Amino acid sequence: MKKTVTALADGRELIYYDRADGRVRDAVDRRPLAAVSTSSEVRRDPLLGDSVAVASHRQGRIYHPPADECPLCPSTGGRLSEIPDDGYDVVVFENRFPSLAGDSGRCEVVCFTSDHDTSFAGLTGEQAALVLTAWTDRTAELAGLPQIAQVFCFENRGAEIGVTLGHPHGQIYGYPFVTPRTGRMLDSARAHREETGRNLFDDVVARELAGERVVLEGEHWAAFVPYAAHWPYEVHLYPRRRVLDLRDLGEDARAEFPRMYLELLRRFDRIFGPGQPPTPYISAWHQAPFAAPGREEFALHLELFTIRRTTGKLKFLAGSESGMDVFINDVPPEAAARRLREVASQ
């Protein structure tokens, strides 16, 4: 793998990740691009104790451009984009319209492939492995920034999720605080350790792998629908050897990950039967924050879920979910696990 660090016309960092060590990346961003004036501000809610990022400049971000004006495609045929070269394997760059910036954190875009018309599920194992390398490298780099407390790598897929750019891509957020969801996990893990003397994540994985909600098992990874799944179809993917973040994965786990993850994504696209549009989903890496008390109790894992509950119907976060943060799931987790086993690749 070769990593090439360069800059866009407005000074934002851009990084190429290439499978070929000899690949030269010397294309220059020729756009007359003025820097966006960012106004990201993190405000703490005194009642809930969580944080909200206020970023008014994002109102001007690119919204559903036609395919021939996609800013994530390579720069070809005289058309200039965010990627100066005429092709790429994986690219990461600073978001032009970040939710978090400066002392308030950092936001990056990860382009999984230069092919506009595919998806992550359409990648080869070698391509998926390179994306994992990019996620890991960015986690390591952002961990060295003093303002970053936690790194979140994720993908939003589908217009139903709110995606505004159709090109296969994800994002990386470097938060200046420990996120509320991670904080709750750490609190639960701490209480479980005090009560039982054991690690909560280890116990959860062991219980799930002994039950009926297992979806997929490998030598180094295992996937299951959790007992209290919030979403209609939700899968958690864990390395069998507990680690804190992506940097800690061993080579065997890295080698097996593409096969496991690509199989899960392809099953998601088959949940609702042939002829149905691609399944919208959110794929979210949960990593230990860098300096939080009790971080050694955390376990790296990926959560993959869809808001589609059945053909042509979405799960909306309405009164109970949005108003009281109490989820109501229309699909029993056991039924979701059965369906995800049924649609395995032949």
Short mmCIF file of C-alpha atoms in Angstrom, two decimals:
data_model
loop_
_atom_site.label_atom_id
_atom_site.label_comp_id
_atom_site.label_asym_id
_atom_site.label_seq_id
_atom_site.Cartn_x
_atom_site.Cartn_y
_atom_site.Cartn_z
CA MET A 1 0.00 0.00 0.00
CA LYS A 2 1.21 3.51 -0.84
CA LYS A 3 0.00 6.63 0.94
CA THR A 4 0.33 10.03 -0.75
CA VAL A 5 -0.53 13.21 1.17
CA THR A 6 -1.31 16.36 -0.80
CA ALA A 7 -3.53 19.44 -0.57
CA LEU A 8 -6.54 20.85 -2.40
CA ALA A 9 -6.68 24.38 -3.81
CA ASP A 10 -8.13 25.81 -0.59
CA GLY A 11 -5.54 24.11 1.63
CA ARG A 12 -7.57 21.14 2.81
CA GLU A 13 -5.65 17.89 3.21
CA LEU A 14 -6.22 15.07 0.70
CA ILE A 15 -4.71 11.58 0.98
CA TYR A 16 -4.51 8.88 -1.68
CA TYR A 17 -4.32 5.23 -0.61
CA ASP A 18 -3.11 3.03 -3.47
CA ARG A 19 -2.75 -0.72 -3.70
CA ALA A 20 0.27 -0.33 -6.02
CA ASP A 21 3.42 0.94 -4.30
CA GLY A 22 4.70 2.64 -7.46
CA ARG A 23 1.62 4.79 -8.13
CA VAL A 24 2.54 8.47 -8.54
CA ARG A 25 0.00 11.07 -7.44
CA ASP A 26 1.12 14.52 -8.57
CA ALA A 27 -2.09 15.98 -10.06
CA VAL A 28 -2.75 19.54 -8.91
CA ASP A 29 -6.15 20.91 -7.92
CA ARG A 30 -6.63 23.63 -10.57
CA ARG A 31 -9.96 24.96 -9.30
CA PRO A 32 -10.15 28.64 -8.29
CA LEU A 33 -11.46 27.46 -4.94
CA ALA A 34 -12.02 29.86 -2.07
CA ALA A 35 -11.97 28.47 1.45
CA VAL A 36 -15.39 28.00 3.06
CA SER A 37 -15.81 30.10 6.18
CA THR A 38 -16.70 27.47 8.78
CA SER A 39 -18.67 28.36 11.87
CA SER A 40 -18.71 25.07 13.76
CA GLU A 41 -19.54 25.47 17.45
CA VAL A 42 -20.15 22.79 20.08
CA ARG A 43 -22.81 23.65 22.65
CA ARG A 44 -23.55 21.58 25.73
CA ASP A 45 -27.15 20.87 26.70
CA PRO A 46 -27.43 21.55 30.46
CA LEU A 47 -30.48 19.30 30.87
CA LEU A 48 -29.29 16.21 29.01
CA GLY A 49 -25.57 16.73 29.48
CA ASP A 50 -24.80 16.00 25.84
CA SER A 51 -23.31 18.17 23.11
CA VAL A 52 -24.76 19.64 19.90
CA ALA A 53 -22.65 20.84 16.96
CA VAL A 54 -24.01 24.02 15.39
CA ALA A 55 -22.66 24.44 11.84
CA SER A 56 -24.69 26.94 9.83
CA HIS A 57 -22.25 26.89 6.89
CA ARG A 58 -23.48 23.38 6.03
CA GLN A 59 -26.66 24.88 4.61
CA GLY A 60 -24.61 25.64 1.49
CA ARG A 61 -23.23 22.13 0.92
CA ILE A 62 -23.72 20.34 -2.39
CA TYR A 63 -27.13 18.67 -2.60
CA HIS A 64 -27.96 15.82 -4.99
CA PRO A 65 -25.87 16.95 -7.98
CA PRO A 66 -26.32 15.13 -11.32
CA ALA A 67 -23.94 12.20 -11.80
CA ASP A 68 -21.82 14.11 -14.32
CA GLU A 69 -21.19 16.82 -11.69
CA CYS A 70 -20.37 14.49 -8.79
CA PRO A 71 -17.61 16.10 -6.67
CA LEU A 72 -16.33 12.68 -5.55
CA CYS A 73 -15.60 11.32 -9.02
CA PRO A 74 -12.07 11.75 -10.44
CA SER A 75 -11.26 14.89 -12.44
CA THR A 76 -11.61 13.79 -16.06
CA GLY A 77 -12.52 15.29 -19.42
CA GLY A 78 -12.00 18.86 -18.29
CA ARG A 79 -14.39 18.47 -15.36
CA LEU A 80 -12.69 19.27 -12.04
CA SER A 81 -13.76 17.67 -8.76
CA GLU A 82 -12.58 17.30 -5.19
CA ILE A 83 -10.15 14.62 -6.41
CA PRO A 84 -7.55 16.17 -8.77
CA ASP A 85 -6.35 12.88 -10.28
CA ASP A 86 -8.14 11.08 -13.12
CA GLY A 87 -8.57 7.90 -11.08
CA TYR A 88 -8.00 6.55 -7.59
CA ASP A 89 -8.29 3.51 -5.33
CA VAL A 90 -9.26 5.11 -1.98
CA VAL A 91 -9.16 8.81 -1.14
CA VAL A 92 -9.63 10.66 2.15
CA PHE A 93 -9.94 14.44 2.36
CA GLU A 94 -11.10 17.11 4.75
CA ASN A 95 -14.78 17.86 4.33
CA ARG A 96 -15.37 21.23 2.70
CA PHE A 97 -18.54 21.66 4.78
CA PRO A 98 -17.58 20.05 8.11
CA SER A 99 -19.88 19.61 11.07
CA LEU A 100 -16.81 19.88 13.30
CA ALA A 101 -13.73 21.96 12.58
CA GLY A 102 -10.72 23.50 14.33
CA ASP A 103 -10.85 23.18 18.11
CA SER A 104 -14.34 21.67 17.70
CA GLY A 105 -13.00 18.57 15.94
CA ARG A 106 -12.46 17.38 12.39
CA CYS A 107 -14.57 15.84 9.61
CA GLU A 108 -13.23 13.84 6.67
CA VAL A 109 -14.72 12.18 3.60
CA VAL A 110 -13.66 8.67 2.56
CA CYS A 111 -14.21 7.76 -1.11
CA PHE A 112 -14.24 3.96 -1.34
CA THR A 113 -13.71 3.77 -5.10
CA SER A 114 -13.60 5.98 -8.18
CA ASP A 115 -16.54 4.00 -9.68
CA HIS A 116 -19.61 6.19 -9.21
CA ASP A 117 -22.09 3.43 -10.06
CA THR A 118 -21.10 0.76 -7.55
CA SER A 119 -21.45 0.43 -3.78
CA PHE A 120 -19.32 -0.88 -0.93
CA ALA A 121 -21.00 -4.25 -1.43
CA GLY A 122 -19.72 -4.20 -5.01
CA LEU A 123 -16.07 -3.85 -4.00
CA THR A 124 -13.59 -6.68 -4.27
CA GLY A 125 -12.00 -8.09 -1.15
CA GLU A 126 -8.76 -6.29 -2.02
CA GLN A 127 -10.59 -2.98 -2.33
CA ALA A 128 -12.41 -3.46 0.97
CA ALA A 129 -9.11 -4.29 2.67
CA LEU A 130 -7.68 -0.99 1.45
CA VAL A 131 -10.63 0.90 2.92
CA LEU A 132 -9.97 -0.84 6.25
CA THR A 133 -6.34 0.30 5.97
CA ALA A 134 -7.49 3.88 5.39
CA TRP A 135 -9.89 3.78 8.37
CA THR A 136 -7.10 2.46 10.56
CA ASP A 137 -4.55 4.99 9.36
CA ARG A 138 -6.91 7.90 9.89
CA THR A 139 -7.79 6.65 13.38
CA ALA A 140 -4.08 6.62 14.21
CA GLU A 141 -3.47 10.08 12.74
CA LEU A 142 -6.46 11.71 14.42
CA ALA A 143 -5.53 10.11 17.74
CA GLY A 144 -2.45 12.35 17.69
CA LEU A 145 -4.44 15.60 17.50
CA PRO A 146 -4.89 17.19 20.94
CA GLN A 147 -8.48 18.28 20.27
CA ILE A 148 -9.70 14.80 19.28
CA ALA A 149 -11.16 12.56 22.01
CA GLN A 150 -12.84 9.91 19.83
CA VAL A 151 -12.84 8.81 16.18
CA PHE A 152 -15.98 7.61 14.41
CA CYS A 153 -15.76 5.98 10.96
CA PHE A 154 -19.15 5.47 9.31
CA GLU A 155 -21.10 5.17 6.08
CA ASN A 156 -24.58 6.52 5.32
CA ARG A 157 -25.99 4.71 2.29
CA GLY A 158 -29.17 5.68 0.44
CA ALA A 159 -31.32 8.75 -0.08
CA GLU A 160 -33.70 7.47 2.60
CA ILE A 161 -30.91 7.92 5.14
CA GLY A 162 -30.36 11.51 3.97
CA VAL A 163 -27.35 10.95 1.72
CA THR A 164 -26.87 13.91 -0.64
CA LEU A 165 -24.06 12.47 -2.78
CA GLY A 166 -24.63 9.16 -4.54
CA HIS A 167 -20.97 8.24 -4.98
CA PRO A 168 -19.83 5.36 -2.70
CA HIS A 169 -18.31 7.12 0.27
CA GLY A 170 -18.25 7.36 4.03
CA GLN A 171 -17.10 9.83 6.63
CA ILE A 172 -14.79 10.08 9.61
CA TYR A 173 -15.60 12.34 12.54
CA GLY A 174 -13.01 13.31 15.12
CA TYR A 175 -15.02 14.45 18.14
CA PRO A 176 -13.60 16.78 20.80
CA PHE A 177 -15.61 14.88 23.43
CA VAL A 178 -16.73 11.34 24.22
CA THR A 179 -20.06 10.78 22.46
CA PRO A 180 -23.14 10.10 24.60
CA ARG A 181 -23.65 6.61 23.16
CA THR A 182 -20.08 5.60 23.90
CA GLY A 183 -20.32 7.14 27.35
CA ARG A 184 -23.36 5.01 28.14
CA MET A 185 -21.53 1.88 26.96
CA LEU A 186 -18.57 2.71 29.19
CA ASP A 187 -20.89 3.30 32.16
CA SER A 188 -22.58 -0.08 31.57
CA ALA A 189 -19.21 -1.82 31.20
CA ARG A 190 -17.95 -0.25 34.43
CA ALA A 191 -21.06 -1.31 36.36
CA HIS A 192 -20.84 -4.85 34.94
CA ARG A 193 -17.18 -5.14 35.96
CA GLU A 194 -17.99 -3.98 39.50
CA GLU A 195 -20.90 -6.41 39.77
CA THR A 196 -19.41 -9.51 38.13
CA GLY A 197 -15.68 -8.98 37.79
CA ARG A 198 -15.99 -9.67 34.06
CA ASN A 199 -15.98 -7.62 30.87
CA LEU A 200 -19.45 -6.71 29.62
CA PHE A 201 -18.63 -6.95 25.91
CA ASP A 202 -17.06 -10.38 26.34
CA ASP A 203 -20.15 -11.61 28.14
CA VAL A 204 -22.53 -10.14 25.57
CA VAL A 205 -20.68 -11.70 22.64
CA ALA A 206 -20.44 -15.08 24.38
CA ARG A 207 -24.17 -15.06 25.15
CA GLU A 208 -25.14 -14.07 21.62
CA LEU A 209 -22.90 -16.67 19.95
CA ALA A 210 -24.54 -19.37 22.05
CA GLY A 211 -28.03 -18.30 20.95
CA GLU A 212 -30.34 -18.11 17.94
CA ARG A 213 -29.50 -14.64 16.64
CA VAL A 214 -26.12 -15.49 15.08
CA VAL A 215 -25.94 -14.38 11.44
CA LEU A 216 -22.38 -15.14 10.35
CA GLU A 217 -19.27 -16.64 11.96
CA GLY A 218 -15.66 -16.70 10.86
CA GLU A 219 -12.43 -17.67 12.53
CA HIS A 220 -11.70 -14.10 13.65
CA TRP A 221 -15.07 -12.29 13.41
CA ALA A 222 -18.66 -13.01 14.40
CA ALA A 223 -21.92 -11.23 13.54
CA PHE A 224 -25.28 -11.36 15.28
CA VAL A 225 -28.55 -9.48 15.69
CA PRO A 226 -28.50 -8.12 19.26
CA TYR A 227 -31.11 -9.20 21.82
CA ALA A 228 -32.49 -5.65 22.14
CA ALA A 229 -32.02 -4.49 18.55
CA HIS A 230 -33.30 -0.95 18.04
CA TRP A 231 -33.70 -1.18 14.26
CA PRO A 232 -35.73 -3.51 12.01
CA TYR A 233 -32.60 -5.23 10.68
CA GLU A 234 -29.51 -4.61 12.80
CA VAL A 235 -26.27 -6.62 12.89
CA HIS A 236 -23.27 -6.21 15.18
CA LEU A 237 -19.90 -7.46 13.92
CA TYR A 238 -17.19 -8.15 16.54
CA PRO A 239 -13.62 -9.41 16.30
CA ARG A 240 -13.41 -12.59 18.38
CA ARG A 241 -10.33 -11.22 20.15
CA ARG A 242 -11.43 -8.08 21.95
CA VAL A 243 -9.50 -4.95 20.98
CA LEU A 244 -10.04 -1.28 21.74
CA ASP A 245 -9.91 0.25 18.27
CA LEU A 246 -8.95 -0.40 14.67
CA ARG A 247 -5.26 0.10 15.37
CA ASP A 248 -5.24 -3.03 17.55
CA LEU A 249 -6.59 -5.51 15.00
CA GLY A 250 -4.23 -8.37 14.21
CA GLU A 251 -3.25 -9.34 10.68
CA ASP A 252 -5.48 -12.43 10.66
CA ALA A 253 -8.52 -10.36 11.62
CA ARG A 254 -7.66 -7.77 8.97
CA ALA A 255 -7.36 -10.47 6.33
CA GLU A 256 -10.75 -12.00 7.18
CA PHE A 257 -12.67 -8.76 7.56
CA PRO A 258 -13.40 -8.06 3.85
CA ARG A 259 -15.06 -11.44 3.30
CA MET A 260 -17.21 -11.11 6.42
CA TYR A 261 -18.24 -7.50 5.90
CA LEU A 262 -18.94 -7.77 2.18
CA GLU A 263 -21.12 -10.81 2.83
CA LEU A 264 -23.16 -8.88 5.41
CA LEU A 265 -23.65 -5.94 3.04
CA ARG A 266 -24.72 -8.23 0.20
CA ARG A 267 -27.20 -9.97 2.48
CA PHE A 268 -28.64 -6.58 3.42
CA ASP A 269 -29.38 -5.94 -0.25
CA ARG A 270 -31.28 -9.24 -0.44
CA ILE A 271 -33.42 -8.85 2.70
CA PHE A 272 -36.52 -7.64 0.88
CA GLY A 273 -36.33 -9.95 -2.11
CA PRO A 274 -35.42 -9.63 -5.80
CA GLY A 275 -36.35 -6.51 -7.73
CA GLN A 276 -36.25 -4.27 -4.67
CA PRO A 277 -34.08 -1.12 -4.56
CA PRO A 278 -30.80 -1.27 -2.64
CA THR A 279 -31.28 -1.37 1.10
CA PRO A 280 -30.48 1.95 2.82
CA TYR A 281 -28.23 1.52 5.81
CA ILE A 282 -25.89 3.09 8.33
CA SER A 283 -22.63 1.31 9.06
CA ALA A 284 -20.89 2.55 12.20
CA TRP A 285 -17.54 1.65 13.78
CA HIS A 286 -17.55 1.94 17.55
CA GLN A 287 -14.05 2.55 18.90
CA ALA A 288 -12.78 3.27 22.40
CA PRO A 289 -12.23 6.97 23.11
CA PHE A 290 -8.59 7.80 23.57
CA ALA A 291 -8.40 8.98 27.17
CA ALA A 292 -11.75 8.26 28.84
CA PRO A 293 -11.79 6.50 32.22
CA GLY A 294 -12.50 2.81 31.72
CA ARG A 295 -11.53 2.76 28.02
CA GLU A 296 -9.76 -0.57 28.58
CA GLU A 297 -13.20 -2.16 29.10
CA PHE A 298 -14.41 -1.17 25.61
CA ALA A 299 -14.60 -3.45 22.57
CA LEU A 300 -14.22 -2.41 18.96
CA HIS A 301 -17.25 -3.42 16.92
CA LEU A 302 -19.25 -2.42 13.87
CA GLU A 303 -23.01 -1.82 13.93
CA LEU A 304 -24.90 -2.15 10.64
CA PHE A 305 -28.60 -1.32 10.44
CA THR A 306 -31.34 -0.24 8.06
CA ILE A 307 -34.33 2.04 8.54
CA ARG A 308 -36.38 -0.03 6.05
CA ARG A 309 -38.75 -2.28 8.01
CA THR A 310 -40.46 -3.96 5.06
CA THR A 311 -40.91 -3.49 1.32
CA GLY A 312 -41.73 0.16 0.61
CA LYS A 313 -41.93 1.13 4.29
CA LEU A 314 -39.40 2.93 6.50
CA LYS A 315 -38.91 3.03 10.23
CA PHE A 316 -39.35 6.65 11.29
CA LEU A 317 -38.13 7.99 14.61
CA ALA A 318 -41.43 9.42 15.78
CA GLY A 319 -42.84 10.37 19.19
CA SER A 320 -41.44 7.66 21.47
CA GLU A 321 -38.05 7.44 19.76
CA SER A 322 -37.43 11.13 19.11
CA GLY A 323 -39.27 12.52 22.13
CA MET A 324 -38.32 10.00 24.81
CA ASP A 325 -35.42 8.02 23.25
CA VAL A 326 -37.40 4.78 23.68
CA PHE A 327 -37.22 2.66 20.53
CA ILE A 328 -40.05 0.44 19.32
CA ASN A 329 -38.93 -2.30 16.92
CA ASP A 330 -41.52 -3.84 14.58
CA VAL A 331 -39.28 -6.77 13.60
CA PRO A 332 -38.37 -9.31 16.32
CA PRO A 333 -34.58 -9.69 16.42
CA GLU A 334 -34.91 -13.47 16.10
CA ALA A 335 -36.93 -13.06 12.88
CA ALA A 336 -34.39 -10.58 11.52
CA ALA A 337 -31.54 -13.03 12.22
CA ARG A 338 -33.41 -15.84 10.45
CA ARG A 339 -33.96 -13.66 7.40
CA LEU A 340 -30.31 -12.62 7.27
CA ARG A 341 -29.29 -16.29 7.39
CA GLU A 342 -31.76 -17.16 4.63
CA VAL A 343 -30.28 -14.67 2.18
CA ALA A 344 -26.71 -15.95 2.44
CA SER A 345 -24.62 -15.99 -0.72
CA GLN A 346 -24.80 -19.26 -2.63
#
